[in-house]
Amino acid sequence: MSPLPTSVNTLCLYGKFLSRSFKSVASIQNYISGVKTLHLLLGVEFPTEDWFSIKLLFRGLSRQNHHMPRRALPITPQILFQMYEFLDMSNPSDVTIWCCFLFAFFLMVRKSNLVPTSAKNFDPHKQLCRNNVIVFSDYLLVRMEWSKTIQFGNRKLELPLVKIKESPLCPYNAYNRMCTLIPADGDKPAFLIPQSKGYKTLCYSFFQKRLRDILEMCGLNSSKFSSHSFRRGGATWAFHSKVPSELIQFHGDWRSDAYKVYLEFDLHDKLSISRAMADEILN
């Protein structure tokens, strides 16, 4: 049997085989999409004449394998206040990690824009450098030339971070304090931590470890949170703060309405809907 081109029947059998290992139908769809991409790259015709059968396969697998995606819980301002209590603001390492936490929350930024996977993988075009953060009298302007949705330098993302007077959650004060304790040239990584000789780049592994350690100190189950919790938490807080949805989408650099799946609706939000409907009936 020739492996390529494949047939719709073979694709259906492949999808059924994958369902033994994957609970998520979206993962199976990605694998079958990979088969399609292989055909296109090799210039081989991909079978599309009976794609309806593939759609029926996905629908059947969705019914057979019920799956609710596991999403990291959002980090809220209340949790941030708790975390702050376990940090030493005279310790340069703690000051850096706190500043990075606040940037992640208020910018709703992906971790790939904040910290690299390792020091050798730091890319000044992708992760923030000191010269990407411009300090004004009452706000910071953070400039990003690359993100998951900005791959080819076709646009720039500029986001402000305003002062929050007399609050430990102020990103403006946190950044200036970090720069005072750990001065660096403009082309250096924005987030540096001290080591025996000089400073080193804050990497994702350290960021994640400190996040989990501090959450555990707060009495929270750290396994239910991740770096993505800041992004989700920031979007949720903006939603609760009555920020228009299109501005949340722009600020978080979402290309589509996908950000809506990150929003957390509490009982108060749900009650407000029910009460509004009841009030309208009474009127």
Short mmCIF file of C-alpha atoms in Angstrom, two decimals:
data_model
loop_
_atom_site.label_atom_id
_atom_site.label_comp_id
_atom_site.label_asym_id
_atom_site.label_seq_id
_atom_site.Cartn_x
_atom_site.Cartn_y
_atom_site.Cartn_z
CA MET A 1 0.00 0.00 0.00
CA SER A 2 1.38 3.39 -0.98
CA PRO A 3 1.52 5.74 2.03
CA LEU A 4 0.79 8.82 -0.08
CA PRO A 5 -1.62 9.99 -1.23
CA THR A 6 -3.79 8.78 1.59
CA SER A 7 -7.53 8.15 1.46
CA VAL A 8 -10.43 9.46 3.54
CA ASN A 9 -10.97 5.94 4.88
CA THR A 10 -7.35 5.78 6.06
CA LEU A 11 -7.69 9.21 7.70
CA CYS A 12 -10.81 8.05 9.54
CA LEU A 13 -9.01 4.94 10.79
CA TYR A 14 -6.06 7.11 11.82
CA GLY A 15 -8.36 9.45 13.73
CA LYS A 16 -9.99 6.53 15.52
CA PHE A 17 -6.55 5.14 16.39
CA LEU A 18 -5.47 8.52 17.84
CA SER A 19 -8.62 8.65 19.97
CA ARG A 20 -7.19 5.79 22.03
CA SER A 21 -4.46 8.12 23.30
CA PHE A 22 -5.96 11.62 23.02
CA LYS A 23 -9.00 12.81 24.91
CA SER A 24 -9.11 16.11 23.08
CA VAL A 25 -10.60 16.02 19.58
CA ALA A 26 -8.69 19.24 18.85
CA SER A 27 -5.42 17.29 19.22
CA ILE A 28 -6.65 14.68 16.73
CA GLN A 29 -7.62 17.44 14.31
CA ASN A 30 -4.09 18.86 14.59
CA TYR A 31 -2.54 15.52 13.69
CA ILE A 32 -4.79 15.08 10.66
CA SER A 33 -4.04 18.66 9.65
CA GLY A 34 -0.36 17.68 9.79
CA VAL A 35 -1.03 14.89 7.29
CA LYS A 36 -2.66 17.46 5.00
CA THR A 37 0.35 19.75 5.32
CA LEU A 38 2.67 16.85 4.41
CA HIS A 39 0.69 16.27 1.22
CA LEU A 40 0.87 19.93 0.27
CA LEU A 41 4.62 20.15 0.92
CA LEU A 42 5.28 17.10 -1.24
CA GLY A 43 2.94 18.28 -4.00
CA VAL A 44 0.65 15.30 -3.52
CA GLU A 45 -3.12 15.68 -3.89
CA PHE A 46 -4.93 15.51 -0.57
CA PRO A 47 -8.36 13.79 -0.57
CA THR A 48 -11.06 16.39 -0.02
CA GLU A 49 -13.89 14.91 -2.07
CA ASP A 50 -15.40 13.21 0.99
CA TRP A 51 -14.33 15.59 3.76
CA PHE A 52 -17.84 15.30 5.19
CA SER A 53 -16.85 11.87 6.49
CA ILE A 54 -13.97 13.41 8.41
CA LYS A 55 -16.33 15.97 9.94
CA LEU A 56 -18.65 13.16 11.00
CA LEU A 57 -15.65 11.40 12.54
CA PHE A 58 -14.77 14.46 14.64
CA ARG A 59 -18.38 14.85 15.72
CA GLY A 60 -18.60 11.20 16.72
CA LEU A 61 -15.34 11.32 18.66
CA SER A 62 -16.54 14.45 20.49
CA ARG A 63 -19.63 12.56 21.62
CA GLN A 64 -17.64 9.48 22.56
CA ASN A 65 -14.75 11.20 24.36
CA HIS A 66 -16.14 13.94 26.57
CA HIS A 67 -13.32 16.33 27.35
CA MET A 68 -13.18 19.56 29.32
CA PRO A 69 -9.86 21.37 28.80
CA ARG A 70 -7.89 21.97 31.99
CA ARG A 71 -7.07 25.65 32.24
CA ALA A 72 -4.84 27.32 34.78
CA LEU A 73 -6.72 29.31 37.39
CA PRO A 74 -6.49 33.11 37.09
CA ILE A 75 -4.24 35.10 39.39
CA THR A 76 -6.32 37.91 40.85
CA PRO A 77 -5.30 41.17 42.56
CA GLN A 78 -6.25 39.51 45.86
CA ILE A 79 -3.78 36.71 45.19
CA LEU A 80 -1.13 39.25 44.18
CA PHE A 81 -1.56 41.04 47.51
CA GLN A 82 -1.06 37.70 49.28
CA MET A 83 2.05 36.92 47.24
CA TYR A 84 3.56 40.32 48.01
CA GLU A 85 3.59 39.49 51.73
CA PHE A 86 6.12 36.70 51.10
CA LEU A 87 8.58 38.83 49.14
CA ASP A 88 11.46 40.94 50.47
CA MET A 89 11.53 44.26 48.63
CA SER A 90 15.13 44.84 49.75
CA ASN A 91 16.20 41.65 47.96
CA PRO A 92 17.07 42.36 44.29
CA SER A 93 15.98 38.88 43.21
CA ASP A 94 12.56 39.29 44.84
CA VAL A 95 12.17 42.77 43.40
CA THR A 96 12.85 41.44 39.89
CA ILE A 97 10.44 38.53 40.19
CA TRP A 98 7.75 40.84 41.59
CA CYS A 99 8.19 43.30 38.75
CA CYS A 100 7.95 40.44 36.24
CA PHE A 101 4.75 39.18 37.92
CA LEU A 102 3.16 42.64 37.67
CA PHE A 103 4.16 43.05 34.03
CA ALA A 104 2.66 39.64 33.24
CA PHE A 105 -0.61 40.60 34.94
CA PHE A 106 -1.14 44.18 33.79
CA LEU A 107 0.18 43.66 30.25
CA MET A 108 -1.61 40.29 29.89
CA VAL A 109 1.54 39.32 28.07
CA ARG A 110 2.69 35.84 27.06
CA LYS A 111 5.69 34.44 28.90
CA SER A 112 7.66 34.32 25.63
CA ASN A 113 7.75 38.13 25.66
CA LEU A 114 9.02 38.35 29.23
CA VAL A 115 11.56 35.62 29.85
CA PRO A 116 13.52 33.13 27.70
CA THR A 117 13.68 29.38 28.31
CA SER A 118 17.39 29.78 29.09
CA ALA A 119 19.99 32.55 29.17
CA LYS A 120 21.54 31.41 25.88
CA ASN A 121 18.10 31.52 24.24
CA PHE A 122 17.49 35.15 25.14
CA ASP A 123 16.49 37.03 22.00
CA PRO A 124 16.41 40.84 22.25
CA HIS A 125 13.88 40.93 19.40
CA LYS A 126 11.46 38.71 21.31
CA GLN A 127 11.94 39.22 25.05
CA LEU A 128 11.83 42.64 26.66
CA CYS A 129 15.05 44.62 27.02
CA ARG A 130 15.54 47.63 29.26
CA ASN A 131 15.26 49.98 26.29
CA ASN A 132 11.82 48.50 25.47
CA VAL A 133 10.47 50.15 28.61
CA ILE A 134 10.32 53.95 28.50
CA VAL A 135 9.77 55.77 31.80
CA PHE A 136 7.54 58.85 31.80
CA SER A 137 6.49 60.93 34.77
CA ASP A 138 3.38 58.91 35.61
CA TYR A 139 3.46 55.81 33.42
CA LEU A 140 5.68 53.29 31.64
CA LEU A 141 5.43 52.66 27.91
CA VAL A 142 6.29 49.06 27.01
CA ARG A 143 7.16 48.39 23.38
CA MET A 144 7.10 44.92 21.82
CA GLU A 145 8.14 44.24 18.24
CA TRP A 146 7.46 40.49 18.32
CA SER A 147 4.80 38.22 19.74
CA LYS A 148 2.86 35.10 18.84
CA THR A 149 0.70 37.25 16.56
CA ILE A 150 3.53 39.54 15.36
CA GLN A 151 5.89 37.19 13.59
CA PHE A 152 7.18 39.32 10.72
CA GLY A 153 7.67 42.78 12.19
CA ASN A 154 4.53 44.02 10.47
CA ARG A 155 3.48 46.07 13.50
CA LYS A 156 4.52 47.10 17.00
CA LEU A 157 2.62 46.74 20.23
CA GLU A 158 2.90 49.68 22.63
CA LEU A 159 1.20 49.33 26.00
CA PRO A 160 1.22 51.79 28.93
CA LEU A 161 1.48 50.86 32.61
CA VAL A 162 0.21 53.64 34.85
CA LYS A 163 1.14 54.46 38.43
CA ILE A 164 -1.02 52.97 41.15
CA LYS A 165 -0.30 55.36 43.99
CA GLU A 166 0.64 53.86 47.35
CA SER A 167 -0.08 50.32 46.22
CA PRO A 168 2.36 47.40 46.30
CA LEU A 169 0.77 46.35 43.01
CA CYS A 170 2.15 49.41 41.20
CA PRO A 171 4.16 48.22 38.16
CA TYR A 172 5.66 51.71 37.73
CA ASN A 173 7.26 51.71 41.17
CA ALA A 174 8.26 48.05 40.90
CA TYR A 175 10.12 48.66 37.63
CA ASN A 176 11.94 51.76 38.89
CA ARG A 177 12.94 49.96 42.08
CA MET A 178 14.27 47.03 40.06
CA CYS A 179 16.30 49.35 37.83
CA THR A 180 17.74 51.08 40.90
CA LEU A 181 18.81 47.83 42.57
CA ILE A 182 19.91 46.18 39.32
CA PRO A 183 21.09 48.81 36.82
CA ALA A 184 21.77 47.59 33.27
CA ASP A 185 22.39 48.89 29.77
CA GLY A 186 19.44 49.34 27.44
CA ASP A 187 20.23 46.29 25.33
CA LYS A 188 20.28 43.96 28.35
CA PRO A 189 17.30 41.81 29.37
CA ALA A 190 14.66 43.74 31.25
CA PHE A 191 14.62 41.21 34.08
CA LEU A 192 17.91 40.29 35.72
CA ILE A 193 18.66 38.51 38.99
CA PRO A 194 21.91 38.65 40.99
CA GLN A 195 24.42 35.83 41.09
CA SER A 196 27.85 35.40 42.67
CA LYS A 197 29.49 37.52 39.97
CA GLY A 198 27.21 40.14 38.50
CA TYR A 199 23.75 39.31 37.21
CA LYS A 200 22.06 36.71 35.04
CA THR A 201 18.93 36.65 32.91
CA LEU A 202 15.69 35.71 34.61
CA CYS A 203 14.65 32.49 32.85
CA TYR A 204 11.33 30.73 32.71
CA SER A 205 12.37 27.83 34.96
CA PHE A 206 13.25 30.21 37.81
CA PHE A 207 10.14 32.30 37.16
CA GLN A 208 7.93 29.21 37.35
CA LYS A 209 9.66 27.83 40.44
CA ARG A 210 9.33 31.08 42.37
CA LEU A 211 5.71 31.38 41.31
CA ARG A 212 4.91 27.89 42.60
CA ASP A 213 6.87 28.39 45.83
CA ILE A 214 5.13 31.68 46.65
CA LEU A 215 1.68 30.31 45.83
CA GLU A 216 2.31 27.41 48.21
CA MET A 217 3.35 29.89 50.91
CA CYS A 218 -0.01 31.59 50.35
CA GLY A 219 -1.75 28.30 51.06
CA LEU A 220 -2.77 27.78 47.43
CA ASN A 221 -2.40 24.65 45.30
CA SER A 222 0.34 25.75 42.90
CA SER A 223 -0.41 22.90 40.48
CA LYS A 224 -3.60 24.72 39.51
CA PHE A 225 -1.68 27.81 38.37
CA SER A 226 0.91 28.57 35.71
CA SER A 227 2.53 31.58 34.08
CA HIS A 228 -0.61 31.78 31.93
CA SER A 229 -2.58 32.53 35.11
CA PHE A 230 -1.35 36.13 34.96
CA ARG A 231 -2.63 36.56 31.40
CA ARG A 232 -5.98 35.05 32.25
CA GLY A 233 -6.19 36.97 35.51
CA GLY A 234 -5.38 40.29 33.84
CA ALA A 235 -8.05 39.79 31.20
CA THR A 236 -10.62 38.79 33.82
CA TRP A 237 -9.79 41.79 36.02
CA ALA A 238 -10.09 44.15 33.04
CA PHE A 239 -13.47 42.60 32.27
CA HIS A 240 -14.64 43.12 35.86
CA SER A 241 -13.35 46.71 35.61
CA LYS A 242 -15.80 47.31 32.73
CA VAL A 243 -13.08 47.63 30.08
CA PRO A 244 -14.65 47.22 26.61
CA SER A 245 -14.00 43.79 25.13
CA GLU A 246 -12.27 45.15 22.02
CA LEU A 247 -9.74 46.97 24.21
CA ILE A 248 -9.05 43.81 26.21
CA GLN A 249 -8.48 41.96 22.95
CA PHE A 250 -6.06 44.64 21.71
CA HIS A 251 -4.22 45.00 25.02
CA GLY A 252 -3.69 41.24 25.36
CA ASP A 253 -2.68 40.95 21.69
CA TRP A 254 -5.35 38.40 20.85
CA ARG A 255 -5.94 38.04 17.13
CA SER A 256 -9.46 36.65 17.59
CA ASP A 257 -12.15 36.35 20.24
CA ALA A 258 -10.20 33.47 21.80
CA TYR A 259 -9.50 35.65 24.85
CA LYS A 260 -13.12 35.18 25.94
CA VAL A 261 -12.39 31.63 27.08
CA TYR A 262 -9.99 33.10 29.68
CA LEU A 263 -12.60 35.31 31.32
CA GLU A 264 -13.72 34.16 34.75
CA PHE A 265 -17.33 34.84 35.66
CA ASP A 266 -18.06 34.68 39.37
CA LEU A 267 -21.45 34.27 41.05
CA HIS A 268 -21.82 38.04 41.37
CA ASP A 269 -21.60 38.41 37.57
CA LYS A 270 -24.12 35.64 37.03
CA LEU A 271 -26.51 37.11 39.59
CA SER A 272 -26.31 40.51 37.90
CA ILE A 273 -27.57 38.95 34.65
CA SER A 274 -30.47 37.20 36.37
CA ARG A 275 -31.41 40.34 38.33
CA ALA A 276 -31.28 42.51 35.23
CA MET A 277 -33.67 40.13 33.46
CA ALA A 278 -35.97 40.09 36.49
CA ASP A 279 -35.94 43.90 36.77
CA GLU A 280 -36.86 44.21 33.10
CA ILE A 281 -39.89 41.97 33.65
CA LEU A 282 -41.02 44.12 36.59
CA ASN A 283 -40.68 47.25 34.49
#
